[in-house]
XYZ file of C-alpha atoms in Angstrom:
440
model
C 8.897 -31.846 -13.914
C 8.048 -28.501 -15.443
C 4.983 -29.762 -17.324
C 3.818 -31.767 -14.310
C 4.184 -28.695 -12.085
C 2.138 -26.519 -14.434
C -0.504 -29.257 -14.930
C -0.949 -29.957 -11.215
C -1.276 -26.193 -10.533
C -3.890 -25.797 -13.216
C -5.837 -28.858 -12.071
C -5.884 -27.865 -8.405
C -6.896 -24.268 -9.324
C -9.716 -25.645 -11.507
C -10.860 -27.908 -8.683
C -10.966 -24.998 -6.198
C -12.907 -22.919 -8.742
C -15.562 -25.629 -9.066
C -16.296 -25.385 -5.346
C -16.226 -21.600 -5.407
C -12.833 -21.087 -3.832
C -9.565 -19.561 -4.809
C -6.302 -18.951 -3.035
C -2.617 -19.799 -3.367
C -2.687 -23.498 -2.661
C -2.260 -24.455 -6.336
C 1.012 -22.515 -6.456
C 2.254 -24.331 -3.370
C 1.535 -27.624 -5.082
C 3.365 -26.442 -8.272
C 6.418 -25.500 -6.233
C 6.476 -28.859 -4.449
C 6.377 -30.667 -7.818
C 9.216 -28.459 -9.245
C 11.013 -26.157 -6.813
C 12.671 -24.311 -9.751
C 9.525 -23.796 -11.765
C 9.839 -19.990 -11.921
C 13.171 -20.187 -13.714
C 11.602 -22.380 -16.427
C 8.853 -20.010 -17.567
C 8.981 -17.982 -20.782
C 7.895 -14.394 -20.747
C 7.031 -12.137 -23.706
C 7.097 -8.375 -22.938
C 7.413 -6.315 -19.785
C 7.450 -8.065 -16.377
C 6.631 -5.485 -13.623
C 7.044 -6.211 -9.962
C 5.481 -3.800 -7.396
C 6.371 -3.772 -3.729
C 6.391 -1.455 -0.671
C 4.639 -1.147 2.618
C 1.656 0.936 1.517
C -0.097 1.232 -1.869
C 1.064 -1.990 -3.541
C -2.432 -3.190 -4.548
C -3.749 0.111 -5.910
C -0.523 0.777 -7.768
C -0.263 -2.650 -9.346
C -3.887 -2.620 -10.403
C -3.569 0.831 -11.943
C -0.458 -0.280 -13.885
C -2.377 -3.314 -15.087
C -5.225 -1.090 -16.270
C -2.705 1.264 -17.975
C -1.200 -1.554 -20.054
C -4.570 -3.013 -20.889
C -5.834 0.374 -22.159
C -2.605 0.630 -24.171
C -3.553 -2.633 -25.908
C -1.453 -5.141 -24.026
C -2.693 -8.580 -22.949
C -1.902 -8.479 -19.259
C -1.920 -11.036 -16.457
C -1.815 -9.807 -12.887
C -2.506 -11.052 -9.310
C -5.279 -8.427 -8.942
C -6.767 -10.094 -5.869
C -3.568 -9.437 -3.909
C -2.177 -12.940 -3.497
C 1.244 -11.363 -3.183
C 3.289 -14.097 -1.464
C 5.377 -16.566 -3.424
C 2.624 -19.256 -3.648
C 0.088 -16.752 -4.836
C 2.415 -15.327 -7.535
C 3.254 -18.815 -8.715
C -0.462 -19.625 -8.897
C -1.049 -16.543 -11.057
C 1.760 -17.340 -13.398
C 1.239 -21.096 -13.851
C -2.527 -20.905 -14.280
C -1.858 -18.405 -17.109
C 0.856 -20.380 -18.905
C 0.977 -23.000 -21.554
C 2.223 -26.488 -20.636
C 5.625 -25.665 -22.145
C 5.958 -22.759 -19.619
C 5.156 -19.898 -22.018
C 3.159 -17.164 -20.295
C -0.018 -16.423 -22.263
C 0.375 -12.621 -22.193
C 2.677 -9.903 -23.469
C 2.796 -8.028 -20.148
C 2.852 -9.262 -16.565
C 2.157 -7.093 -13.492
C 2.768 -8.609 -10.076
C 2.170 -7.225 -6.629
C 4.783 -8.689 -4.292
C 5.003 -8.658 -0.491
C 8.297 -7.045 0.596
C 9.614 -10.174 2.345
C 8.876 -12.259 -0.748
C 10.837 -10.135 -3.177
C 13.893 -12.288 -2.558
C 11.857 -15.346 -3.676
C 10.642 -13.762 -6.910
C 13.005 -11.094 -8.334
C 16.049 -13.346 -8.920
C 14.018 -16.035 -10.653
C 11.928 -14.275 -13.299
C 13.046 -11.647 -15.911
C 11.698 -8.517 -14.191
C 12.061 -5.512 -16.476
C 10.666 -2.942 -13.991
C 10.864 -3.194 -10.179
C 8.652 -0.588 -8.529
C 9.226 0.311 -4.859
C 6.594 2.617 -3.380
C 7.841 3.198 0.211
C 9.184 1.453 3.274
C 7.574 1.991 6.694
C 7.609 0.069 9.953
C 4.850 -2.526 9.665
C 3.887 -5.732 11.519
C 7.078 -6.029 13.611
C 6.294 -9.586 14.618
C 6.290 -10.703 10.951
C 8.350 -8.163 9.006
C 10.777 -7.476 11.882
C 12.526 -4.099 11.960
C 12.553 -2.217 8.705
C 16.285 -2.487 8.348
C 16.032 -6.260 8.222
C 13.275 -6.067 5.602
C 15.234 -3.672 3.404
C 18.395 -5.842 3.818
C 16.489 -8.855 2.450
C 15.778 -6.910 -0.746
C 19.211 -5.340 -1.046
C 20.779 -8.818 -1.003
C 19.111 -9.731 -4.319
C 19.652 -6.425 -6.140
C 23.420 -6.598 -7.097
C 22.648 -8.980 -10.012
C 19.405 -7.212 -11.091
C 19.795 -5.690 -14.574
C 16.359 -4.218 -15.120
C 14.980 -0.774 -14.224
C 14.331 0.284 -10.660
C 11.391 2.706 -10.363
C 11.883 4.310 -6.935
C 10.151 6.821 -4.693
C 12.677 9.604 -4.806
C 11.174 11.190 -1.648
C 11.845 8.143 0.525
C 15.479 7.727 1.617
C 14.865 4.124 2.608
C 13.853 3.449 -1.027
C 16.450 5.625 -2.694
C 19.198 3.728 -0.834
C 18.555 0.749 -3.098
C 20.491 2.533 -5.796
C 23.614 2.051 -3.686
C 23.611 -1.719 -4.222
C 21.894 -2.190 -7.575
C 25.038 -1.539 -9.589
C 23.729 -3.206 -12.795
C 20.228 -1.567 -12.825
C 18.998 1.618 -14.448
C 16.892 4.052 -12.364
C 13.749 6.133 -12.723
C 12.504 8.246 -9.812
C 9.038 9.533 -8.977
C 7.914 11.945 -6.245
C 6.285 15.196 -5.300
C 7.431 18.816 -5.227
C 7.061 21.015 -2.199
C 3.534 22.237 -1.805
C 1.166 24.077 0.608
C 0.801 20.881 2.690
C 4.526 20.283 3.104
C 6.037 20.955 6.519
C 9.482 21.807 7.745
C 9.298 19.549 10.824
C 7.319 16.435 11.725
C 6.318 14.512 14.830
C 5.063 11.522 12.821
C 6.731 8.120 13.139
C 9.833 8.544 10.952
C 12.430 5.965 9.970
C 14.388 8.132 7.558
C 16.698 9.742 10.083
C 20.175 8.538 9.188
C 22.201 8.282 5.994
C 22.437 4.675 4.727
C 25.777 5.531 3.157
C 27.705 7.084 6.033
C 25.445 6.958 9.069
C 25.270 10.719 9.561
C 21.928 12.447 10.286
C 19.743 13.283 7.303
C 18.496 16.805 6.929
C 15.185 17.635 5.324
C 14.219 20.683 3.223
C 10.606 19.662 3.778
C 8.396 16.665 4.654
C 5.271 15.460 2.868
C 4.373 12.941 5.613
C 6.304 10.701 7.906
C 9.908 10.526 6.526
C 8.791 11.227 2.937
C 10.184 14.494 1.617
C 13.260 16.174 0.228
C 16.435 15.171 2.102
C 20.184 15.280 2.030
C 22.968 13.920 4.159
C 24.683 16.274 6.567
C 28.104 14.794 5.681
C 28.148 12.916 2.373
C 26.623 13.172 -1.082
C 23.532 11.019 -0.418
C 20.424 13.057 -1.218
C 17.079 13.144 -2.968
C 17.593 12.387 -6.631
C 16.353 14.413 -9.531
C 12.744 13.222 -10.220
C 11.837 11.775 -13.594
C 8.186 12.177 -12.646
C 7.301 14.994 -10.281
C 3.807 15.966 -9.118
C 3.224 19.651 -8.441
C 0.400 22.086 -7.444
C -1.179 19.522 -5.038
C -4.820 20.254 -4.059
C -6.127 17.808 -1.477
C -9.579 19.366 -1.508
C -10.066 18.794 -5.221
C -7.671 15.775 -5.171
C -5.820 17.175 -8.182
C -2.139 17.597 -9.087
C -0.162 18.714 -12.078
C 2.506 16.672 -13.883
C 4.287 17.718 -17.133
C 1.952 20.773 -17.333
C -1.123 18.547 -17.365
C -3.737 18.488 -14.509
C -4.835 15.114 -13.216
C -7.467 14.052 -10.674
C -6.451 11.319 -8.240
C -8.916 8.483 -7.909
C -8.227 8.185 -4.172
C -8.113 10.654 -1.297
C -4.954 11.684 0.479
C -1.412 12.833 -0.563
C -0.075 9.337 0.022
C -2.357 8.019 -2.753
C -0.979 10.505 -5.235
C 2.365 8.767 -5.055
C 0.662 5.696 -6.522
C -0.479 7.944 -9.363
C 3.079 9.163 -9.803
C 4.171 5.543 -10.411
C 1.533 5.142 -13.204
C 2.686 8.358 -14.859
C 6.329 7.273 -14.614
C 5.424 3.905 -16.207
C 3.504 5.593 -18.942
C 6.414 7.851 -19.754
C 8.838 4.904 -19.840
C 6.662 2.896 -22.202
C 5.388 5.760 -24.379
C 1.750 5.307 -23.286
C -0.443 8.385 -23.845
C -1.709 10.690 -21.143
C -5.230 9.967 -22.315
C -4.747 6.339 -21.194
C -3.441 7.611 -17.854
C -6.471 9.859 -17.333
C -8.775 7.026 -18.245
C -7.085 4.800 -15.656
C -7.485 7.423 -12.959
C -11.107 8.124 -13.801
C -12.135 4.442 -13.794
C -9.936 3.125 -10.956
C -12.037 0.944 -8.651
C -12.141 1.762 -4.963
C -10.410 -1.127 -3.155
C -12.499 -2.634 -0.353
C -11.800 -0.756 2.868
C -9.786 2.026 1.338
C -12.015 5.006 2.028
C -14.900 2.884 0.890
C -18.264 4.711 1.180
C -21.580 3.109 1.991
C -24.790 5.150 1.609
C -28.479 4.612 2.375
C -31.320 7.048 2.596
C -30.461 8.367 5.975
C -26.893 7.184 6.664
C -23.328 7.419 5.381
C -20.493 5.234 6.544
C -16.832 5.319 5.427
C -14.623 2.261 5.973
C -10.834 2.331 6.109
C -8.190 -0.281 6.645
C -5.329 0.552 9.087
C -2.236 -1.645 9.664
C 0.707 0.574 10.547
C 1.361 4.071 11.918
C 2.075 5.821 8.613
C -0.993 4.447 6.802
C -3.164 5.014 9.859
C -1.954 8.615 10.146
C -3.017 9.320 6.577
C -6.497 7.866 7.377
C -6.648 10.208 10.414
C -5.918 13.169 8.139
C -8.736 12.235 5.789
C -11.206 11.973 8.690
C -9.868 15.231 10.161
C -10.777 17.065 6.964
C -14.512 16.337 7.566
C -15.879 19.089 9.861
C -19.351 17.455 10.248
C -20.475 15.653 13.406
C -19.380 12.075 13.304
C -19.269 8.772 15.121
C -16.143 6.635 14.900
C -15.961 2.892 15.420
C -12.473 1.343 15.709
C -11.932 -2.436 15.298
C -8.550 -3.603 16.529
C -7.482 -7.240 16.103
C -4.130 -8.832 16.763
C -4.238 -12.033 14.703
C -1.215 -13.066 12.726
C -2.242 -11.236 9.574
C -2.872 -8.028 11.561
C 0.446 -8.243 13.464
C 0.350 -9.477 16.996
C 2.185 -6.441 18.279
C -0.355 -3.572 18.569
C 2.087 -1.044 20.049
C 1.878 0.786 16.711
C -1.347 2.471 17.936
C 0.820 4.669 20.131
C 2.759 5.882 17.092
C -0.530 6.850 15.367
C -1.953 10.363 15.863
C -5.487 9.361 16.877
C -5.475 12.858 18.407
C -6.418 14.135 14.980
C -9.880 12.548 15.359
C -10.345 13.640 18.986
C -12.089 16.896 17.932
C -15.336 18.485 18.912
C -16.937 17.141 15.780
C -16.295 13.563 16.933
C -19.343 12.929 19.087
C -18.651 9.342 20.005
C -15.943 6.717 19.721
C -16.785 3.003 19.976
C -13.929 0.458 20.297
C -14.329 -3.261 19.491
C -12.263 -6.195 18.275
C -9.900 -8.578 20.020
C -7.872 -5.615 21.500
C -10.714 -3.222 22.083
C -9.625 -2.392 25.607
C -6.133 -1.486 24.361
C -7.629 0.802 21.764
C -9.934 2.449 24.286
C -7.028 3.025 26.611
C -5.052 4.682 23.756
C -7.979 7.027 23.142
C -8.458 7.720 26.900
C -4.822 8.748 27.331
C -4.674 10.713 24.110
C -2.735 13.961 24.220
C -5.127 16.739 25.122
C -7.788 14.246 26.154
C -10.975 13.084 24.469
C -14.085 14.349 26.248
C -16.789 12.681 24.289
C -18.473 9.339 24.954
C -15.954 6.438 24.725
C -17.175 2.822 24.951
C -15.925 -0.752 24.548
C -18.325 -3.198 22.843
C -17.464 -6.884 22.753
C -19.482 -7.819 19.607
C -18.608 -6.285 16.231
C -22.227 -6.338 14.929
C -23.469 -4.602 18.064
C -20.718 -1.986 17.811
C -21.545 -1.210 14.172
C -25.303 -1.090 14.925
C -24.672 1.353 17.811
C -22.456 3.601 15.655
C -24.940 3.740 12.769
C -27.900 4.330 15.114
C -26.552 7.809 15.793
C -27.467 8.814 12.155
C -24.315 10.868 12.040
C -21.651 10.168 9.428
C -19.873 7.103 10.651
C -16.247 6.335 10.112
C -15.252 2.683 10.601
C -11.520 1.926 11.039
C -10.499 -1.710 10.981
C -7.312 -3.817 10.955
C -6.733 -6.507 8.324
C -8.610 -9.486 9.686
C -11.406 -7.198 10.935
C -11.939 -5.480 7.592
C -14.217 -8.004 5.844
C -16.329 -8.710 8.968
C -16.725 -4.944 9.538
C -17.694 -4.443 5.908
C -20.261 -7.229 6.111
C -21.714 -5.798 9.343
C -22.032 -2.339 7.804
C -23.815 -3.697 4.703
C -26.125 -5.825 6.837
C -27.077 -2.986 9.175
C -27.630 -0.553 6.295
C -29.551 -3.059 4.223
C -27.197 -2.896 1.289
């Protein structure tokens, strides 16, 4: 059954490739042929699994680049097929018929809810957890339920857990992973840290005793330095700690060396901390790390910039309050006159519950430099209502446009810098509309 499963996956993937398509269907076929196929594969070298609410794709891709620059032959699901079928597709299409993976390092991005379908069945050496935030309530349910699904498969895990030491919801995994070793990454207090926060925050109570957590400082949301008011649960000592953060230059210092982040925002620097942690664990040089950061590709829709002779447009994906708040901070930093177009959909992949827009500080973009806000998408009216009732009020032009192409055209016609903010299913159509209108 093993050989038949691998062969059917390879053939279906080849067939899809011939007609210019990809996707995870081959892995679904492989699993139907042999439901236990993952346990029958043979791995040589590190097997790294990356999960978390925000930053999975960027982090996994930079880890892949790190190992490639260090001389490893790496396979990875770079395109983000991070559900079980997509991961199986990646592994089986890169294996021999006897089940041996044709690489000496494997890096896999994994959706949080699919960790339970992957971690117990392949020999993961390093399990990276970036963060946990409330995200897509209709699919992922409450965050406690999501974390519980991961905690249930950790007692037998014997590899290394690489955890965000500034996130209490991540650190709590060390309470159940009794057979694992731990390595923590995070960030020191800096000029952007705050003593209090009004952002959506899930890290309020101790997972060990239930008492309230107290924070020395916050970086954003519930990320920061914390301790329980009653028991010994607290931020762990960090194996990799970023210091001297400069969000204008996008630089930080680690182990007395200055690095430049490839992406904007403090939240993206945590992804860099994972790469530095991994390099330290595997003895990979800092020159390799710097090369990864300097050549990291800009993921589509992650502060992606489009330029023509007379126009600039920046596109960002938003999907939950914490990620959206970080996008708001990036836009807020730009003092120039700007037009903003927001595309809000509520399809299954976006999350059908759009109440998260009321936990996002859109007020950060309701400044005098924002000259116009255009709302479009399936829930454009909901978005416009959120802006209309924003704290302090928005006094500039606010409109609802039914058609995405028309909305993008109207925004770009202003000739101001345009910021486009789109949910998951709206991202590619928005990107295409921008390129079409700008002649790119």
